[in-house]
PDB file of C-alpha atoms in Angstrom:
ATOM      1  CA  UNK A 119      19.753  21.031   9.390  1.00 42.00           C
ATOM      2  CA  UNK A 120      19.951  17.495  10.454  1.00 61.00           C
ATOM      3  CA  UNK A 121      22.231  15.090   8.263  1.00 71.00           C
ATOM      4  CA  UNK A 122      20.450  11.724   7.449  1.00 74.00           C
ATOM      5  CA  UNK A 123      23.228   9.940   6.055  1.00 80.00           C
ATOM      6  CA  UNK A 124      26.679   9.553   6.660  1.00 85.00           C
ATOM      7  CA  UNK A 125      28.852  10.023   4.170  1.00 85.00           C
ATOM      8  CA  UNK A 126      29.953   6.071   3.957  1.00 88.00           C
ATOM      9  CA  UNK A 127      26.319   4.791   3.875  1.00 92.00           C
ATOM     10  CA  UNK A 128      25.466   1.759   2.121  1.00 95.00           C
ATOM     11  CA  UNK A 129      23.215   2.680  -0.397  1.00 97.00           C
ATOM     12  CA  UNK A 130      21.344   0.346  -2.945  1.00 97.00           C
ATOM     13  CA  UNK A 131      19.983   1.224  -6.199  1.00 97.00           C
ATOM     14  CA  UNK A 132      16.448  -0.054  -7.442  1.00 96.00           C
ATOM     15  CA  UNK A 133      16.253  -0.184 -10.968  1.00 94.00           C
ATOM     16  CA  UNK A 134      19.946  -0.898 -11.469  1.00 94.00           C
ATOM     17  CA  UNK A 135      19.596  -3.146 -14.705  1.00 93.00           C
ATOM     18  CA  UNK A 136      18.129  -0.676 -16.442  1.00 92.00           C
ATOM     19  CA  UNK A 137      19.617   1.894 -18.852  1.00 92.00           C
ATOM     20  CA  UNK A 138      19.237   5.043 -16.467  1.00 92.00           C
ATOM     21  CA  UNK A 139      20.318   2.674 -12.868  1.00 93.00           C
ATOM     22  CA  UNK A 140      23.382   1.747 -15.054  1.00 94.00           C
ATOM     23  CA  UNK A 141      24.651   5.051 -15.766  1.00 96.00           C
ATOM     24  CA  UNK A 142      23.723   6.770 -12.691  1.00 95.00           C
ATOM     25  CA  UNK A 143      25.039   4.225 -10.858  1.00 96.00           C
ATOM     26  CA  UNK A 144      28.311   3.170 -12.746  1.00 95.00           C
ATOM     27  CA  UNK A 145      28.745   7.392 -12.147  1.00 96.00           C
ATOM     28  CA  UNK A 146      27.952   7.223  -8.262  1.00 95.00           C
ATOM     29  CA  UNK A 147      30.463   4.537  -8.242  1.00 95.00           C
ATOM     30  CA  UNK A 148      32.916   6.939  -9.646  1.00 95.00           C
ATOM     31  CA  UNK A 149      32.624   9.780  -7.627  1.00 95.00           C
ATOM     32  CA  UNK A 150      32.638   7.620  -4.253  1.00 93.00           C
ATOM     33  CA  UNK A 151      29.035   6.296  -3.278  1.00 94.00           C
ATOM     34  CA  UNK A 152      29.306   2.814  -1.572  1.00 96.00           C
ATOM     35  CA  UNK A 153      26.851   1.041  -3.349  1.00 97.00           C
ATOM     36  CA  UNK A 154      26.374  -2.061  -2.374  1.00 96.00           C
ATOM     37  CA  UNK A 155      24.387  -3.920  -5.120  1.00 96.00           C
ATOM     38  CA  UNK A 156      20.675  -2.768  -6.463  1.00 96.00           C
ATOM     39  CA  UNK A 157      17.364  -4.451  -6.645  1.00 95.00           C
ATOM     40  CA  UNK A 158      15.291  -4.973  -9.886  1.00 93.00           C
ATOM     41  CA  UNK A 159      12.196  -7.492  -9.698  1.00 92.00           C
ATOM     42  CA  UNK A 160      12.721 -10.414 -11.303  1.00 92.00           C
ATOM     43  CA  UNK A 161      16.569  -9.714 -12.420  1.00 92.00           C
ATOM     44  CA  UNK A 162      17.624 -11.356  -8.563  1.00 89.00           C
ATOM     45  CA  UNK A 163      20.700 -13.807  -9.134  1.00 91.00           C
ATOM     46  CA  UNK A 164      22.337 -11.504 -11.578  1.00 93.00           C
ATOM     47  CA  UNK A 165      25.235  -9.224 -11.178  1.00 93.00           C
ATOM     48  CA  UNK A 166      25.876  -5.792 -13.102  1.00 95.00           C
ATOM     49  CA  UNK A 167      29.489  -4.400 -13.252  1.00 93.00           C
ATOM     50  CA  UNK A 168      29.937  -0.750 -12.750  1.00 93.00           C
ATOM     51  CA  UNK A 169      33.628   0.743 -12.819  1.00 92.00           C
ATOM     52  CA  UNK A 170      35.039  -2.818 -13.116  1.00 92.00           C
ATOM     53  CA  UNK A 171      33.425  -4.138 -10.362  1.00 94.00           C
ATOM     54  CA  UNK A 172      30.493  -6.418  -9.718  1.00 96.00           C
ATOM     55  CA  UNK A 173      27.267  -5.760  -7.849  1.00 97.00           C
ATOM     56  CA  UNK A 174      24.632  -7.887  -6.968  1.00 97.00           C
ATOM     57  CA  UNK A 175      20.587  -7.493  -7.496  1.00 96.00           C
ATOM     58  CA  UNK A 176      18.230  -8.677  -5.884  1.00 96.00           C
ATOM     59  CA  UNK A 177      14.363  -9.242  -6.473  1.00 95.00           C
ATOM     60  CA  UNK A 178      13.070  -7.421  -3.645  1.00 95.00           C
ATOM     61  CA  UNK A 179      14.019  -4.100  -1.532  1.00 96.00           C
ATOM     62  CA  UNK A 180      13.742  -6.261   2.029  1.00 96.00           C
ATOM     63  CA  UNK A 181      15.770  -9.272   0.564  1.00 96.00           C
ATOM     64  CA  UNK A 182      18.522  -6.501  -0.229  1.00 96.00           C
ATOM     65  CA  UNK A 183      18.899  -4.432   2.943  1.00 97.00           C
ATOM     66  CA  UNK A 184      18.670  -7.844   5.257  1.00 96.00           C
ATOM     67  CA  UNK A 185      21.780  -8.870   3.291  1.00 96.00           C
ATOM     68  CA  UNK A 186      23.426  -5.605   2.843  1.00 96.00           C
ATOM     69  CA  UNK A 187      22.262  -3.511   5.668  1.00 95.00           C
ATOM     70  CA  UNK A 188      21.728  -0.488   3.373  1.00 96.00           C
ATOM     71  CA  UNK A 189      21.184   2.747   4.918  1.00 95.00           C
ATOM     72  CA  UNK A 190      20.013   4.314   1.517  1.00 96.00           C
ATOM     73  CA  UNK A 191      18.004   3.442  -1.741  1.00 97.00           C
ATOM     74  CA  UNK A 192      18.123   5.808  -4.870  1.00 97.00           C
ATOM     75  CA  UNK A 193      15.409   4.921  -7.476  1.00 97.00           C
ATOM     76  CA  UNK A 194      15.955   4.839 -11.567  1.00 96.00           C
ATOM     77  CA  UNK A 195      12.430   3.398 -12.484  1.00 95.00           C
ATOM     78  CA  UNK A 196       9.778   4.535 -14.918  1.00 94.00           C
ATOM     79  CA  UNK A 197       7.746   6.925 -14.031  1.00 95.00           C
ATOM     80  CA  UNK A 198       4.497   4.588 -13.872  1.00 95.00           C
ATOM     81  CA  UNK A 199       6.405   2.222 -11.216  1.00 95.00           C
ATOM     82  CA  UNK A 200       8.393   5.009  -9.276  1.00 96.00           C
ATOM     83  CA  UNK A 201       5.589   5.348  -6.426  1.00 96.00           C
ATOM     84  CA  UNK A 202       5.233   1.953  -5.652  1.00 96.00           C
ATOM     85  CA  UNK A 203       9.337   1.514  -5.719  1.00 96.00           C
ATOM     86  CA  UNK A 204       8.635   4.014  -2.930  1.00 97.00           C
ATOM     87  CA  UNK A 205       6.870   2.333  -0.978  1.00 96.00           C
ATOM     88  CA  UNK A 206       8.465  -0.823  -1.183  1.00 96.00           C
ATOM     89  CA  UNK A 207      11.491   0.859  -0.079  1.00 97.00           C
ATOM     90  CA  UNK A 208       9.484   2.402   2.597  1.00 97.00           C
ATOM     91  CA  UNK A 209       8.359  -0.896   3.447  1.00 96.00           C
ATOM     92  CA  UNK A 210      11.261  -2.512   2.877  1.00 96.00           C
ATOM     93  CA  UNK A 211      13.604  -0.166   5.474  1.00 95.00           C
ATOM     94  CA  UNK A 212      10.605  -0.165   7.907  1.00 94.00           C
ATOM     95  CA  UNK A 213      10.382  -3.935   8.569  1.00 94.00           C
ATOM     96  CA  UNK A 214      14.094  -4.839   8.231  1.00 94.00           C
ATOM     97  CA  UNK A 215      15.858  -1.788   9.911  1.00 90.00           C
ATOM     98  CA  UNK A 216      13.572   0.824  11.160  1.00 90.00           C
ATOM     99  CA  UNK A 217      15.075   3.464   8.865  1.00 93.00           C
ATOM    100  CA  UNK A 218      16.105   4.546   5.983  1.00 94.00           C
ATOM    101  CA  UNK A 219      16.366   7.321   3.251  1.00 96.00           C
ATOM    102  CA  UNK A 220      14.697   7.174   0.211  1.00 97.00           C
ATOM    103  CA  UNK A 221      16.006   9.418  -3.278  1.00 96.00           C
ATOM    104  CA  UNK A 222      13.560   9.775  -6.053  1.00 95.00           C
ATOM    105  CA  UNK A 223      14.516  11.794  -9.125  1.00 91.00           C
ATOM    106  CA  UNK A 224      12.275  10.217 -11.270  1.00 91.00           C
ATOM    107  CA  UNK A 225      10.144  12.947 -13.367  1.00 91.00           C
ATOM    108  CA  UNK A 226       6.526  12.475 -14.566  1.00 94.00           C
ATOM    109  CA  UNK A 227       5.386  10.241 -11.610  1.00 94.00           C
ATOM    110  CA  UNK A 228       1.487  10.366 -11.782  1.00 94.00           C
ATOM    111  CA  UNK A 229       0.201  12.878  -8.685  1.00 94.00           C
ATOM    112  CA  UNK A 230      -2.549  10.462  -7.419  1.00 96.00           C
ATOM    113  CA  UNK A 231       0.589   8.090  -7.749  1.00 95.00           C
ATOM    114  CA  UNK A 232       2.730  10.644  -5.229  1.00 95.00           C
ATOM    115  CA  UNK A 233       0.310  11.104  -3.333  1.00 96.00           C
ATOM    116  CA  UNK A 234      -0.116   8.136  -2.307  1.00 96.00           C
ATOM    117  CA  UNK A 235       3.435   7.194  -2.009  1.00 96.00           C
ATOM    118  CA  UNK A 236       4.083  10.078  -0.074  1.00 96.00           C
ATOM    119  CA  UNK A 237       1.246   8.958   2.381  1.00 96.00           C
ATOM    120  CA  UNK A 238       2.777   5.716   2.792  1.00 96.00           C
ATOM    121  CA  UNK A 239       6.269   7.258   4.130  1.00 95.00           C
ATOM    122  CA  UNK A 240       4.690   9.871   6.355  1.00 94.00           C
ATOM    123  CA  UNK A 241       2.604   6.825   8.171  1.00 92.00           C
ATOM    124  CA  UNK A 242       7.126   5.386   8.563  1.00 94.00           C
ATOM    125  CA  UNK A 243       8.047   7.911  11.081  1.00 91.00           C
ATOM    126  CA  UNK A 244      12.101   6.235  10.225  1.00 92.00           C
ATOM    127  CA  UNK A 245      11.811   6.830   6.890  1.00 94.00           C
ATOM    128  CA  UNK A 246      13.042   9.614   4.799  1.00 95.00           C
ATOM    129  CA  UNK A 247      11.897  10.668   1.576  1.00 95.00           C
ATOM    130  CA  UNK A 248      13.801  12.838  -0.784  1.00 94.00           C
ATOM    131  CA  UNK A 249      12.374  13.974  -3.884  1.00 84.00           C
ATOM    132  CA  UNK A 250      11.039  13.976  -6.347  1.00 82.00           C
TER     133      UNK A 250
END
């Protein structure tokens, strides 16, 4: 089994300012993840504080891995805006680095939705989707 991540990557969250990105990520945080800020459209400028410390968002996926270099993006969205965090994180990792893993928990995505999200990684032979 090949190992996509190292265990120091620099991982971003999308969806950070929202209920379920704040607790998932204030707990990442706490067990060890090196997050390195999170990404939540229209929200860029702010800062959330997770364990004590503050993190900043930005408005777009490509704005935040050109500043942070982020290997890895978790997503905390809605289910009707989960596939196209996808693939703006596909996108996103594609343009700026070449590569990148993607984690999806999100339940209740619409399948046409998937589908097409799922499409739109395959065609980003870097990319790496996990879930959901």
């Amino acid at each position: 089994m090949a190992i996509w991540i190292e265990e120091d990557a620099k991982v971003l969250v999308q969806g950070i300012t929202g209920k379920q990105g704040m607790f998932h990520a204030d707990k990442m945080v706490e067990y060890g993840t090196n997050i390195v800020g999170g990404c939540t459209p229209g929200k860029g400028g702010q800062t959330v504080e997770l364990q004590g410390k503050q993190y900043p968002v930005w408005n777009s996926m490509t704005e935040a891995i050109t500043t942070t270099n982020a290997d890895a993006t978790v997503i905390y969205v809605p289910p009707p805006f989960a596939a196209e965090a996808i693939m703006e994180a596909a996108d996103a990792f594609d343009s700026v680095k070449g590569e990148g893993v993607i984690v999806c928990i999100t339940e209740g995505i619409p399948t046409l939705d998937m589908v097409k999200a799922v499409a739109y990684v395959y065609n980003r032979p870097g990319i790496r989707l996990i879930g959901p």
